[in-house]
Short mmCIF file of C-alpha atoms in Angstrom, two decimals:
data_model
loop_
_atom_site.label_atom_id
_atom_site.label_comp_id
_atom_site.label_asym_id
_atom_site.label_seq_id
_atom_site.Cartn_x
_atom_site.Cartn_y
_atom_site.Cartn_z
CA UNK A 1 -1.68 82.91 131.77
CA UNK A 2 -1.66 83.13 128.21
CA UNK A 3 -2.82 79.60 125.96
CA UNK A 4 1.19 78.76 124.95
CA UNK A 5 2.45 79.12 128.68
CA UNK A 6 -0.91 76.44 129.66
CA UNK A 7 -0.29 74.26 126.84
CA UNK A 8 3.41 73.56 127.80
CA UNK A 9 2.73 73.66 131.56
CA UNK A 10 0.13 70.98 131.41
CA UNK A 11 2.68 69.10 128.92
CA UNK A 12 5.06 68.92 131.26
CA UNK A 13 2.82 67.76 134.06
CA UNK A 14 2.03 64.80 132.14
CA UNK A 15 5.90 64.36 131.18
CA UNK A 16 6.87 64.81 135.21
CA UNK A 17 5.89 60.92 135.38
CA UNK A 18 8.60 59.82 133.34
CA UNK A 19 11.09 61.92 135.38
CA UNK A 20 12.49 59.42 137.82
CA UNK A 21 14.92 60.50 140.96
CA UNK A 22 18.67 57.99 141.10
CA UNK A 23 20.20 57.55 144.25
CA UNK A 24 23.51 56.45 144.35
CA UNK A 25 26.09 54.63 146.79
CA UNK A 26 29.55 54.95 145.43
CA UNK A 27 32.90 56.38 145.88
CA UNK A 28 33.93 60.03 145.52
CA UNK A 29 35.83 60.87 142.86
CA UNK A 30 37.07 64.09 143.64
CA UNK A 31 39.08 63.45 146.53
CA UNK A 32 42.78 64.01 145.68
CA UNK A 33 44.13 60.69 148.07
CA UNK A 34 41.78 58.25 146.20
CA UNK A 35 43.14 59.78 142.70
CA UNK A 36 47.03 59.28 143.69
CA UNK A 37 47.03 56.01 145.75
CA UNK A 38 43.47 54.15 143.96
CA UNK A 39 43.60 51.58 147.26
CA UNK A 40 42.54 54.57 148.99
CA UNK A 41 38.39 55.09 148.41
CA UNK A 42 36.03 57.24 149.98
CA UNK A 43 32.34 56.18 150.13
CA UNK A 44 29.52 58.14 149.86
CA UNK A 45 25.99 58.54 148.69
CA UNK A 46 24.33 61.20 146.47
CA UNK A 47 20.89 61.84 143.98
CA UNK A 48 20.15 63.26 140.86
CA UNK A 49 17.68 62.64 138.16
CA UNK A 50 16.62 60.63 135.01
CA UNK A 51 13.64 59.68 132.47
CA UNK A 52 12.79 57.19 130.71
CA UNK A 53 13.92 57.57 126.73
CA UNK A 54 11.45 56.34 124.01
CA UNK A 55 13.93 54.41 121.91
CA UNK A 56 12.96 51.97 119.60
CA UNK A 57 11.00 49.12 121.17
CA UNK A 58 13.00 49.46 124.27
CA UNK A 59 11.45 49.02 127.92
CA UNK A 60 13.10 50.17 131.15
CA UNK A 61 16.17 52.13 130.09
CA UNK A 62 16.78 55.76 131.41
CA UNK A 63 19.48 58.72 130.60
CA UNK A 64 20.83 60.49 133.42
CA UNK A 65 24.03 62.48 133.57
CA UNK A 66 27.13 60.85 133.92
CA UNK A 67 28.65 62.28 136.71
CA UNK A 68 25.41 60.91 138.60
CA UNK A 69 26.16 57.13 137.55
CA UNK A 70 29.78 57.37 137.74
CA UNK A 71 31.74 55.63 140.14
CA UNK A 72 28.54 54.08 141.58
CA UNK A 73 28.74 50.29 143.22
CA UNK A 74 24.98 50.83 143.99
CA UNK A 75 22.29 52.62 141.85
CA UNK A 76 18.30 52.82 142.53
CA UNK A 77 15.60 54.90 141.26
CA UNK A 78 12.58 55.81 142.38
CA UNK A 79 9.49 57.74 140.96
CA UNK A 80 5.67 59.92 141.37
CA UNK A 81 4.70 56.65 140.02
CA UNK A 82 5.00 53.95 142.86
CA UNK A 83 4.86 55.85 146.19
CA UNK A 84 8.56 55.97 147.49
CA UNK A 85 9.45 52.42 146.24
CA UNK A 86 12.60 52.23 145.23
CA UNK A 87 13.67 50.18 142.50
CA UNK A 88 17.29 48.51 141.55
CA UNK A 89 19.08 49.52 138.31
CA UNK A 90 22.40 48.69 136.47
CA UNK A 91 24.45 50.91 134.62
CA UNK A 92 24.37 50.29 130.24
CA UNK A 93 26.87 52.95 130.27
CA UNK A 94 28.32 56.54 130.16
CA UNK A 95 30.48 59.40 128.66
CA UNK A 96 33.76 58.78 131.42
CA UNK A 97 34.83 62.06 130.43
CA UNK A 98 31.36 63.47 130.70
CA UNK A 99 31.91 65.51 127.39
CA UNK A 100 28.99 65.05 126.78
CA UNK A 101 27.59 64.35 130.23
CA UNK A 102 25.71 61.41 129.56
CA UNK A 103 24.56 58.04 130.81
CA UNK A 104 22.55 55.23 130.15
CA UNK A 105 20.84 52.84 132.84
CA UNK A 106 17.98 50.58 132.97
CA UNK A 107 16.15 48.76 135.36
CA UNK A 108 16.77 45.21 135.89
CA UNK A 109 14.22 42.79 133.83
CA UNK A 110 13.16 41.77 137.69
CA UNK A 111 12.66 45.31 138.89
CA UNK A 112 10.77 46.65 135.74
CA UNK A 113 7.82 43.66 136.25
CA UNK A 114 8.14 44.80 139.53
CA UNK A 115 7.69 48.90 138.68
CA UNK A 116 4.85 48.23 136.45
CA UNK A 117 2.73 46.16 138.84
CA UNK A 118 3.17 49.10 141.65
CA UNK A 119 2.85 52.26 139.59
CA UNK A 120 -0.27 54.37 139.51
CA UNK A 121 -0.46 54.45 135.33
CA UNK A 122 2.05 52.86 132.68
CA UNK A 123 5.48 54.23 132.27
CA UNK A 124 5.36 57.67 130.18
CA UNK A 125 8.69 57.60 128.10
CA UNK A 126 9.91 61.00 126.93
CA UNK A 127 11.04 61.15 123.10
CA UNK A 128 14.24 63.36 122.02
CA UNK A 129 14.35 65.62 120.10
CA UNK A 130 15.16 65.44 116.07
CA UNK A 131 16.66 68.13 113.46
CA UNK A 132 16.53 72.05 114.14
CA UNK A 133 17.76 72.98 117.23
CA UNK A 134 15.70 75.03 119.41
CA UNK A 135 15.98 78.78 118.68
CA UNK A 136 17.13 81.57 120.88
CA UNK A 137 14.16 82.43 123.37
CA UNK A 138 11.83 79.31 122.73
CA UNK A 139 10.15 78.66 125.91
CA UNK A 140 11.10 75.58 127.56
CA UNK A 141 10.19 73.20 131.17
CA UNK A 142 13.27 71.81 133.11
CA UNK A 143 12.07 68.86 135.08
CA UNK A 144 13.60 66.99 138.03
CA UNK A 145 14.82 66.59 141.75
CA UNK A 146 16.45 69.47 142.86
CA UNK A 147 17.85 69.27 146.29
CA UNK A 148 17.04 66.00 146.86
CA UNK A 149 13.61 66.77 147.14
CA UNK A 150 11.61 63.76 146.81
CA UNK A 151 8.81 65.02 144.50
CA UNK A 152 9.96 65.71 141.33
CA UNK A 153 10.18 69.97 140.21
CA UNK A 154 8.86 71.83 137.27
CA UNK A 155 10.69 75.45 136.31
CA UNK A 156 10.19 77.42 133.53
CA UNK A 157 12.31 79.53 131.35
CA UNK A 158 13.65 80.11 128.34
CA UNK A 159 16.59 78.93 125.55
CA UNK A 160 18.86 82.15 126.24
CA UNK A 161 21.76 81.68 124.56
CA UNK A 162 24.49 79.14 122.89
CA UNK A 163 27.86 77.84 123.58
CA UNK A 164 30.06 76.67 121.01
CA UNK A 165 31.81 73.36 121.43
CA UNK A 166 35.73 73.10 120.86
CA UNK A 167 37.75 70.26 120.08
CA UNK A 168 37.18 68.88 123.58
CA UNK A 169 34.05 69.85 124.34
CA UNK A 170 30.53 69.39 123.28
CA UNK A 171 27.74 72.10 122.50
CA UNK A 172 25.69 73.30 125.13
CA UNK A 173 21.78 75.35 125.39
CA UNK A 174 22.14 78.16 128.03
CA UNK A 175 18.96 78.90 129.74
CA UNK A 176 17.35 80.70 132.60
CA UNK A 177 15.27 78.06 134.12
CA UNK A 178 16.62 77.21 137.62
CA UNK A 179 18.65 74.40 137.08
CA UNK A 180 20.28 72.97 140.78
CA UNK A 181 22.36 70.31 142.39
CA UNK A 182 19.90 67.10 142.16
CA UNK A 183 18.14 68.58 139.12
CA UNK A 184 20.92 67.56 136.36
CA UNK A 185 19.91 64.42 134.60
CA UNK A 186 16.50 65.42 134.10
CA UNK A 187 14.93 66.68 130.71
CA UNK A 188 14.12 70.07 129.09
CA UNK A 189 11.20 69.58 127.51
CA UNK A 190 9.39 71.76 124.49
CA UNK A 191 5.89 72.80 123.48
CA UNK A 192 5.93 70.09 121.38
CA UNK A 193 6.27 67.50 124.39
CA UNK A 194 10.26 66.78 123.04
CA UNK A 195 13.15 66.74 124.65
CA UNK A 196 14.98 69.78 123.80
CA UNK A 197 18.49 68.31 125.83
CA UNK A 198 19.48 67.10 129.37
CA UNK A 199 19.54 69.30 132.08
CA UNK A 200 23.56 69.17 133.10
CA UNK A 201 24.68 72.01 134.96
CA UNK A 202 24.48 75.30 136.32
CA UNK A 203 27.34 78.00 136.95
CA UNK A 204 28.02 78.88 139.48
CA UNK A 205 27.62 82.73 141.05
CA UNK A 206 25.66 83.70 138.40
CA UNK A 207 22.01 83.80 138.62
CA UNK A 208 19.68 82.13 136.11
CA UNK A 209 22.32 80.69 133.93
CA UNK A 210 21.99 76.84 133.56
CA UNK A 211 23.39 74.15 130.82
CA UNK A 212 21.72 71.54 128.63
CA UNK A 213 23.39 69.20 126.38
CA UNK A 214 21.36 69.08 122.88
CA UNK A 215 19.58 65.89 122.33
CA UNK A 216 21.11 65.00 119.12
CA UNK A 217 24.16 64.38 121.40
CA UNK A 218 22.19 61.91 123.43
CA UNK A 219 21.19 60.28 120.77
CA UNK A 220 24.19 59.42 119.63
CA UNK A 221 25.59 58.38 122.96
CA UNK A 222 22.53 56.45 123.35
CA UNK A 223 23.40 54.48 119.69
CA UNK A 224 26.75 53.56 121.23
CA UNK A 225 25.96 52.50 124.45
CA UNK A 226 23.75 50.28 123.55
CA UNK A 227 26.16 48.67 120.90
CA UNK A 228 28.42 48.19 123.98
CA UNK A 229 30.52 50.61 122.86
CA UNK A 230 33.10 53.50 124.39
CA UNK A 231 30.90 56.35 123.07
CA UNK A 232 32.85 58.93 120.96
CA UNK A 233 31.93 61.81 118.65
CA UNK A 234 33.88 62.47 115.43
CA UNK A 235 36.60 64.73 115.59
CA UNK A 236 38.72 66.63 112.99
CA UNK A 237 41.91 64.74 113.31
CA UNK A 238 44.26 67.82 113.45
CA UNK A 239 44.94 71.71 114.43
CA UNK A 240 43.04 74.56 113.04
CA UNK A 241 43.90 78.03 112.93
CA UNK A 242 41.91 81.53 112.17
CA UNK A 243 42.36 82.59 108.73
CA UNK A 244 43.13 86.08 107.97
CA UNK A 245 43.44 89.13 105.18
CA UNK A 246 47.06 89.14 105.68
CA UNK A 247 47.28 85.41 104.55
CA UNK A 248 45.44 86.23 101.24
CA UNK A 249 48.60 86.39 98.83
CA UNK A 250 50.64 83.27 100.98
CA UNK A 251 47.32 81.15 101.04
CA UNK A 252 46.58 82.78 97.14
CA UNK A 253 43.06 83.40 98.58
CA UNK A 254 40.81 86.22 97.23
CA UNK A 255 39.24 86.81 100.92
CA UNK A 256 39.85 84.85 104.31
CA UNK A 257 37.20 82.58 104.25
CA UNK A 258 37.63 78.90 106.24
CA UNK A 259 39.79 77.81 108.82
CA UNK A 260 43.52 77.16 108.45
CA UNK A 261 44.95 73.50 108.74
CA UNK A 262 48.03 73.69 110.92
CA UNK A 263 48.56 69.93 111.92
CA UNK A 264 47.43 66.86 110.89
CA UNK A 265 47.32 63.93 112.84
CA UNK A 266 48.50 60.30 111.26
CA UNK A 267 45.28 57.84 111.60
CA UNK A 268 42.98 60.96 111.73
CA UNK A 269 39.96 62.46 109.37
CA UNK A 270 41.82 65.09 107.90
CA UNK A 271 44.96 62.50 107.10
CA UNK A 272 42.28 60.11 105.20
CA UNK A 273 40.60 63.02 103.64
CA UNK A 274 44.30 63.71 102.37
CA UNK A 275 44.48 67.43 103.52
CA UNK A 276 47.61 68.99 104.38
CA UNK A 277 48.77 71.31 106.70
CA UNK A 278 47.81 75.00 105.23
CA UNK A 279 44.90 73.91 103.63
CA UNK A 280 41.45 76.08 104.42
CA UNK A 281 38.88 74.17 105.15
CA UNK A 282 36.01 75.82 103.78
CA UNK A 283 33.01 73.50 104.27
CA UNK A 284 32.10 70.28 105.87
CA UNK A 285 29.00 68.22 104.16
CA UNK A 286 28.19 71.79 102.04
CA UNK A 287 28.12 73.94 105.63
CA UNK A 288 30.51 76.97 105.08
CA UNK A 289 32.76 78.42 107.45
CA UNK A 290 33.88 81.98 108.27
CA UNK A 291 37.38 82.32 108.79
CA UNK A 292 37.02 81.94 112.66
CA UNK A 293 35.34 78.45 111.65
CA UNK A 294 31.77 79.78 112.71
CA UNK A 295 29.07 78.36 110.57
CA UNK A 296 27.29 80.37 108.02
CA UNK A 297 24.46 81.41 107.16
CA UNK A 298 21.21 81.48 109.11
CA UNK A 299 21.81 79.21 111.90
CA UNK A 300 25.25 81.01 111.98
CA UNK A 301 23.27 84.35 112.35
CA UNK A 302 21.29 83.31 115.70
CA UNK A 303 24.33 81.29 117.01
CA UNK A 304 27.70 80.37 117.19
CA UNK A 305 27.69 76.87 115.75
CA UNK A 306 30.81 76.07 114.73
CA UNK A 307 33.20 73.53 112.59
CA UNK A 308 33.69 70.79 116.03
CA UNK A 309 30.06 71.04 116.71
CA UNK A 310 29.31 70.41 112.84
CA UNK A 311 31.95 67.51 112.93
CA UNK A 312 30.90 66.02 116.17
CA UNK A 313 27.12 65.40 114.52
CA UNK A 314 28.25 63.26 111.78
CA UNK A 315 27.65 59.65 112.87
CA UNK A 316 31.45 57.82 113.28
CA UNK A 317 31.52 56.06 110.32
CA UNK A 318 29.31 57.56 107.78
CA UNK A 319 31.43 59.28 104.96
CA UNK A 320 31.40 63.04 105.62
CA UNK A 321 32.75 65.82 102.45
CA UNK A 322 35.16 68.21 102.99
CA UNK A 323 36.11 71.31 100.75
CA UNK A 324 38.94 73.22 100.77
CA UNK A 325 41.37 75.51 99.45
CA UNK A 326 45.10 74.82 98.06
CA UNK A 327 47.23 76.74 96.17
CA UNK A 328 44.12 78.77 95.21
CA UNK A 329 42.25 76.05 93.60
CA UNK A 330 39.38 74.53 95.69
CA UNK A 331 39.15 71.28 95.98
CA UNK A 332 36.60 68.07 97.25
CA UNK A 333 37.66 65.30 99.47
CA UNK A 334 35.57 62.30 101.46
CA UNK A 335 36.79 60.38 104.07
CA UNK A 336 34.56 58.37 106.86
CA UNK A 337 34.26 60.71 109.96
CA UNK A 338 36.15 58.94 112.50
CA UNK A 339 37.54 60.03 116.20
CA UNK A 340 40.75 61.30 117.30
CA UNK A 341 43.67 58.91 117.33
CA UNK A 342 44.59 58.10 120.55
CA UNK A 343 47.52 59.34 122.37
CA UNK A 344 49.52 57.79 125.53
CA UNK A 345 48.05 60.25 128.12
CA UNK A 346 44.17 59.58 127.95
CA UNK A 347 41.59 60.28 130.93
CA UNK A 348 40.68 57.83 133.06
CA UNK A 349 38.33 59.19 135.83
CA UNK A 350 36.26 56.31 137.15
CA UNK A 351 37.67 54.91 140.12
CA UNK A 352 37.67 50.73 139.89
CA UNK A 353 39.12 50.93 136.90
CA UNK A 354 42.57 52.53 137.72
CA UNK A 355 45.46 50.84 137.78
CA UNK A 356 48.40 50.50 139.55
CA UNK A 357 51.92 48.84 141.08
CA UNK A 358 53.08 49.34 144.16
CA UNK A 359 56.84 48.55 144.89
CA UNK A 360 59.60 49.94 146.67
CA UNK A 361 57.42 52.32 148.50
CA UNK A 362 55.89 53.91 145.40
CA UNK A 363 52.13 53.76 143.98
CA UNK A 364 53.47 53.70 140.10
CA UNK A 365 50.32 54.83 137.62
CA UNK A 366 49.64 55.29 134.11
CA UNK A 367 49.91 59.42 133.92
CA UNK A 368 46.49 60.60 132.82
CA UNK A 369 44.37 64.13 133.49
CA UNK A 370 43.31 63.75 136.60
CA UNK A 371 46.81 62.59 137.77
CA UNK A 372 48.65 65.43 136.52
CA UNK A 373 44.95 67.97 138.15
CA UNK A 374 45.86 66.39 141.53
CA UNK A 375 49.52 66.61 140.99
CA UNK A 376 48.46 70.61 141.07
CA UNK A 377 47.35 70.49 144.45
CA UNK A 378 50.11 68.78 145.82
CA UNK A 379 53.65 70.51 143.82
CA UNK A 380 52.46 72.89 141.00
CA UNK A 381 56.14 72.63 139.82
CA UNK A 382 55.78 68.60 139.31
CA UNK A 383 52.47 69.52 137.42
CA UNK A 384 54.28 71.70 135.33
CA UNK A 385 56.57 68.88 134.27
CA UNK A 386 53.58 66.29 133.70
CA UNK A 387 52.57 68.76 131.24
CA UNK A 388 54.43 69.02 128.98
CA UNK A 389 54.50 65.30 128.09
CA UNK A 390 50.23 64.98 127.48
CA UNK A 391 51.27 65.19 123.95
CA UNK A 392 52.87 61.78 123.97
CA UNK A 393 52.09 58.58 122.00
CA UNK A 394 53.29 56.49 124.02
CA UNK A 395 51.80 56.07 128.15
CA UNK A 396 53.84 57.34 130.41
CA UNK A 397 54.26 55.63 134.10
CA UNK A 398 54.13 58.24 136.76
CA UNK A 399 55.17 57.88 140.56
CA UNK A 400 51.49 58.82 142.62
CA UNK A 401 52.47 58.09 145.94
CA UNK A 402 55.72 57.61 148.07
CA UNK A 403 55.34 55.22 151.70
CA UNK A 404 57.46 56.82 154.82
CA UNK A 405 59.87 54.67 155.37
CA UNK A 406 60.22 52.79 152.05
CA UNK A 407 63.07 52.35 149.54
CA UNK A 408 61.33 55.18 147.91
CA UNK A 409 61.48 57.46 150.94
CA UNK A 410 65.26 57.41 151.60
CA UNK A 411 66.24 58.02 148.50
CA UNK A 412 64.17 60.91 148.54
CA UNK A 413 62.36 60.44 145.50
CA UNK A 414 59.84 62.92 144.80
CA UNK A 415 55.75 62.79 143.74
CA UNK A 416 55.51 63.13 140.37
CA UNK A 417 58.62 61.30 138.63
CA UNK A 418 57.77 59.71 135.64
CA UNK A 419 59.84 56.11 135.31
CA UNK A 420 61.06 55.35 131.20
CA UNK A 421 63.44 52.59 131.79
CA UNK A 422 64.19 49.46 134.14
CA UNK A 423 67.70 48.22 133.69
CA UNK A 424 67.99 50.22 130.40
CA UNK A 425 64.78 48.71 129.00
CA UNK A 426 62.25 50.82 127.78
CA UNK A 427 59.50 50.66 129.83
CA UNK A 428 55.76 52.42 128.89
CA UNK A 429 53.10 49.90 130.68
CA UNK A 430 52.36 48.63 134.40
CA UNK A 431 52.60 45.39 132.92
CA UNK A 432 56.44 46.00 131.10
CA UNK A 433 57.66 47.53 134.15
CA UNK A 434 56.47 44.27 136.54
CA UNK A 435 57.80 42.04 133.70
CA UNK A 436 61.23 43.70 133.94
CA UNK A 437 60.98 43.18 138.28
CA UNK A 438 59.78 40.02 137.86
CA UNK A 439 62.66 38.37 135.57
CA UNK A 440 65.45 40.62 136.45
CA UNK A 441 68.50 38.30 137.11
CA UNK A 442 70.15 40.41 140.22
CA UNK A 443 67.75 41.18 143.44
CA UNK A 444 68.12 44.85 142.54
CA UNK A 445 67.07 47.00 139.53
CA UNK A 446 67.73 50.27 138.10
CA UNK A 447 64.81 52.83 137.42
CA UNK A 448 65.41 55.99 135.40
CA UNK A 449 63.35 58.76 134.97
CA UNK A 450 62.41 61.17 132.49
CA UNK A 451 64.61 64.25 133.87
CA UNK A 452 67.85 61.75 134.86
CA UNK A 453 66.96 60.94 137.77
CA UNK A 454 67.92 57.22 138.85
CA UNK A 455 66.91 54.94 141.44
CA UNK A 456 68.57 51.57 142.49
CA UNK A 457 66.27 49.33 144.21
CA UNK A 458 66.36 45.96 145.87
CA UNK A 459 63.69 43.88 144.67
CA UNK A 460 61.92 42.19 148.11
CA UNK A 461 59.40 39.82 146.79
CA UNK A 462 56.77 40.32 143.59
CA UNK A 463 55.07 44.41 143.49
CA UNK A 464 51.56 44.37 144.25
CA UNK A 465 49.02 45.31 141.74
CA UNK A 466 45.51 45.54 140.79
CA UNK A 467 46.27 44.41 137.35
CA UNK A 468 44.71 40.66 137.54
CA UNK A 469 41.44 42.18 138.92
CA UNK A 470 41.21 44.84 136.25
CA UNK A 471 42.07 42.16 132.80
#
C-alpha cells in the first residue's frame, strides 16, 4: 500500500465517526394513487446516511440527501459513536425538487445533550470543501450505510469524470467508488480530510459509475436553509442557443464564440441585465464561453463546465457581469443574479403539502410535474395534453381523480381535464374555484374546461378540502 492510499485510508477512518445512519418512517412518494387522490398515503420506512457539517459555530446539524428526509413524519439517526442508540431529529430543510439532492437536519437540543453523554469520543464534524474542484482521477473515500448495514462502509475510488448541469439540473462528480442504496447522503471525502460532495446516486446497470453533488452546492443550500429559506440557485432568466459559423454575417461576428440569446424572460437576470434576444453571451464574471456555452480555458480543458453551472455558483443576490455581443460591438452589463421567475406549473413532490378539492366526484389539483408523470401511467394521450400547458403563468386546476358513481362519473368526465372557468368566471386557484361553489346563487354550476368540454353540476353541500390544514 503505497503512503497516499494509507494517508487517506486512515483519514477516513477517523472521518467514519461523523458519518451517522437516518432511518425514516414516512410515506412513499412514488406511488401513483397517493400522487392523484393526496387522501390516499402509503406508509413505509427506509435508511440512508448523513454527517455532521462543520458550519460556523453550529452543533448538531447534519446533511443528508433529500430524497432520504423527504416525506418523512418520523426521522432518527443513529451512529459508531453510541452503540445502536438511536437518537430523534427534525428536519431544517431540503431541495423538494432534489436538484440538488440536498437536506439539512439536526438533532433536537434534548437529543444532542443526550448523544454527547453516550458517545465513545466528541462528535467529529466533517468540513466542505472550498474553491477548485477536484480534478479528474483524484483519489477519493465514499463513506456510509449501504444496504442498511448497521456499521457504517468505507470504498475507495476515484473522481472519473464530470457531468454538466443544464438549466434544470445541477453539476455532478462521476466516480467509481461503489456507491449503493443506503449509502447516498454520506460524504466523499479527500486526502485533505474535505468533503469533496455528497454521495447521491448510482446508475443503474452500469458498473462502477456513481454520483456526487459538489460541495459548493451544499454550501449554498446549507446558507438558505438555515435562513429559513426555499433554497434556489441562480438561473439565467431565458433561452440559449449554440452559436454557429453560419451566423457570423447575421450576428456581424468575426467567429462563433458565446451562446445565442433566444428568449428572455420578464422578471429574469438576463431582462435586468437588459439583454435581448440574439445577443451572444460571451462571458459571465470574466469566464468565456465557446459557442456550445462550455467554459474556457483550463478548467474547460479537463471538463465540461458550462454557462448554468457557472451561473448557478453565484450567490442569489450578489451582482454578477455579463458580456456580450450586439450588432458587432461587445458590450458590459450587471445585474444581481437572481432565480427563474416562476411560472403556474411548478413541482410540488412532498406529500402533506398537496392540495386539493374534492366535489362532484372529482379530486380537483393544482397541475404540477408529478401530476402530469402519473397522468403517463394512467392515459399517455391526457399527458400529452397536460403538456403542452407547463409553459403557463398562470396555475392550472387539473381533474386527478373521478369517484364511481359520482356526478363526475355519469357524465363521463375523463382523468386529466383541466377546469378554466365556473359560471364563466375565470378560475386558476383551489381557493377561486371553492369561492365560485360556495356563493353561486343557483344549486348548480357550470365548469368548463380547457378543450370545451363542459360540465353542469348540482352543488350538494360545501367541497371538501385540505386547504385550512395546509394555510
Amino acid at each position: 500500500m503505497t503512503k497516499t492510499k494509507r494517508k487517506l485510508t486512515e483519514i477516513a477512518r477517523q472521518m467514519m465517526s461523523g458519518v451517522v445512519q437516518v432511518h425514516v418512517e414516512g410515506f412513499i412518494e412514488e406511488d401513483i394513487q397517493s400522487v392523484l387522490n393526496p387522501s390516499i398515503k402509503i406508509p413505509g420506512n427506509w435508511s440512508g446516511s448523513g454527517f455532521f457539517v462543520k458550519y460556523k459555530d453550529l452543533e448538531g446539524y447534519i446533511v443528508t440527501n433529500a430524497h432520504v428526509a423527504r416525506n418523512a413524519v418520523k426521522v432518527e439517526i443513529s451512529s459508531m459513536l453510541t452503540s445502536e442508540e438511536r437518537f430523534e431529529a427534525e428536519v431544517i430543510g431540503l431541495v423538494k425538487q432534489l436538484e440538488p439532492d440536498v437536506a439539512l437536519i439536526k438533532l433536537t437540543a434534548k437529543e444532542l445533550i443526550r448523544f454527547k453523554k453516550i458517545a465513545l469520543q466528541p462528535i467529529e464534524y466533517l468540513e466542505l470543501s472550498e474553491g477548485i474542484s477536484p480534478s479528474r482521477g483524484e483519489a477519493i473515500k465514499a463513506i456510509g450505510y449501504p444496504l442498511g448495514m448497521i456499521e457504517p462502509n468505507i470504498t475507495g475510488g476515484e473522481i472519473t469524470n464530470f457531468i454538466s448541469g443544464s438549466e434544470f439540473t445541477t453539476e455532478r462528480f462521476v466516480t467509481n467508488a461503489a456507491i449503493n442504496p443506503g449509502n447516498s447522503g454520506g460524504p466523499s471525502i479527500n486526502e485533505e480530510g474535505k468533503v469533496v460532495g455528497l454521495n447521491t446516486a448510482v446508475m443503474i446497470d452500469a458498473e462502477n459509475i456513481g454520483f456526487i453533488t459538489p460541495a459548493g452546492f451544499v454550501k449554498i443550500i446549507i446558507e438558505n436553509l438555515l435562513l429559513l429559506n426555499e433554497p434556489h440557485f441562480a438561473d439565467i432568466g431565458g433561452k440559449l442557443q449554440k452559436n454557429a459559423e453560419n451566423f457570423n454575417r447575421f450576428l456581424k461576428q468575426s467567429q462563433a464564440k458565446g451562446v445565442i440569446v433566444s428568449k428572455v424572460l420578464k422578471d429574469g437576470f438576463l431582462a435586468e441585465a437588459k439583454i435581448q434576444p440574439r445577443d451572444v453571451i460571451l462571458s459571465i464574471n470574466k469566464v468565456s464561453f465557446d459557442r456550445h456555452g462550455i467554459v474556457i480555458g483550463k478548467e474547460g480543458l479537463y471538463r465540461h463546465k458550462n454557462i448554468y453551472d457557472v451561473m448557478k455558483l453565484v450567490p442569489i443576490g450578489e451582482p454578477a457581469e455579463i458580456t456580450f455581443l450586439r450588432n458587432g460591438k461587445i458590450h458590459h452589463s450587471k445585474a444581481p443574479a437572481m432565480r427563474n421567475p416562476m411560472k403556474g406549473i411548478i413541482s410540488n413532490p412532498i406529500l402533506n403539502e398537496r392540495r386539493y378539492l374534492e366535489v362532484f366526484g372529482m379530486v380537483i389539483q393544482p397541475l404540477s410535474f408529478e401530476i402530469i408523470q402519473a397522468i403517463q401511467e394512467v392515459d399517455s394521450y391526457a399527458q400529452i395534453e397536460l403538456l403542452k400547458t407547463i409553459d403557463q403563468d398562470n396555475p392550472m386546476l387539473v381533474v386527478t381523480h373521478i369517484y364511481q358513481g359520482t356526478q363526475a362519473d355519469e357524465m363521463e368526465w375523463p382523468l386529466g381535464e383541466m377546469i378554466i372557468k365556473a359560471n364563466d368566471q375565470e378560475v386558476h386557484t383551489l381557493e377561486e374555484l371553492q369561492k365560485e361553489i360556495e356563493e353561486c346563487k343557483s344549486d348548480s354550476i357550470l365548469l368548463e374546461c380547457l378543450n370545451g368540454i363542459i360540465g353542469y353540476f348540482q352543488i350538494e353541500g360545501a367541497p371538501k378540502s385540505n386547504l385550512d390544514e395546509l394555510s
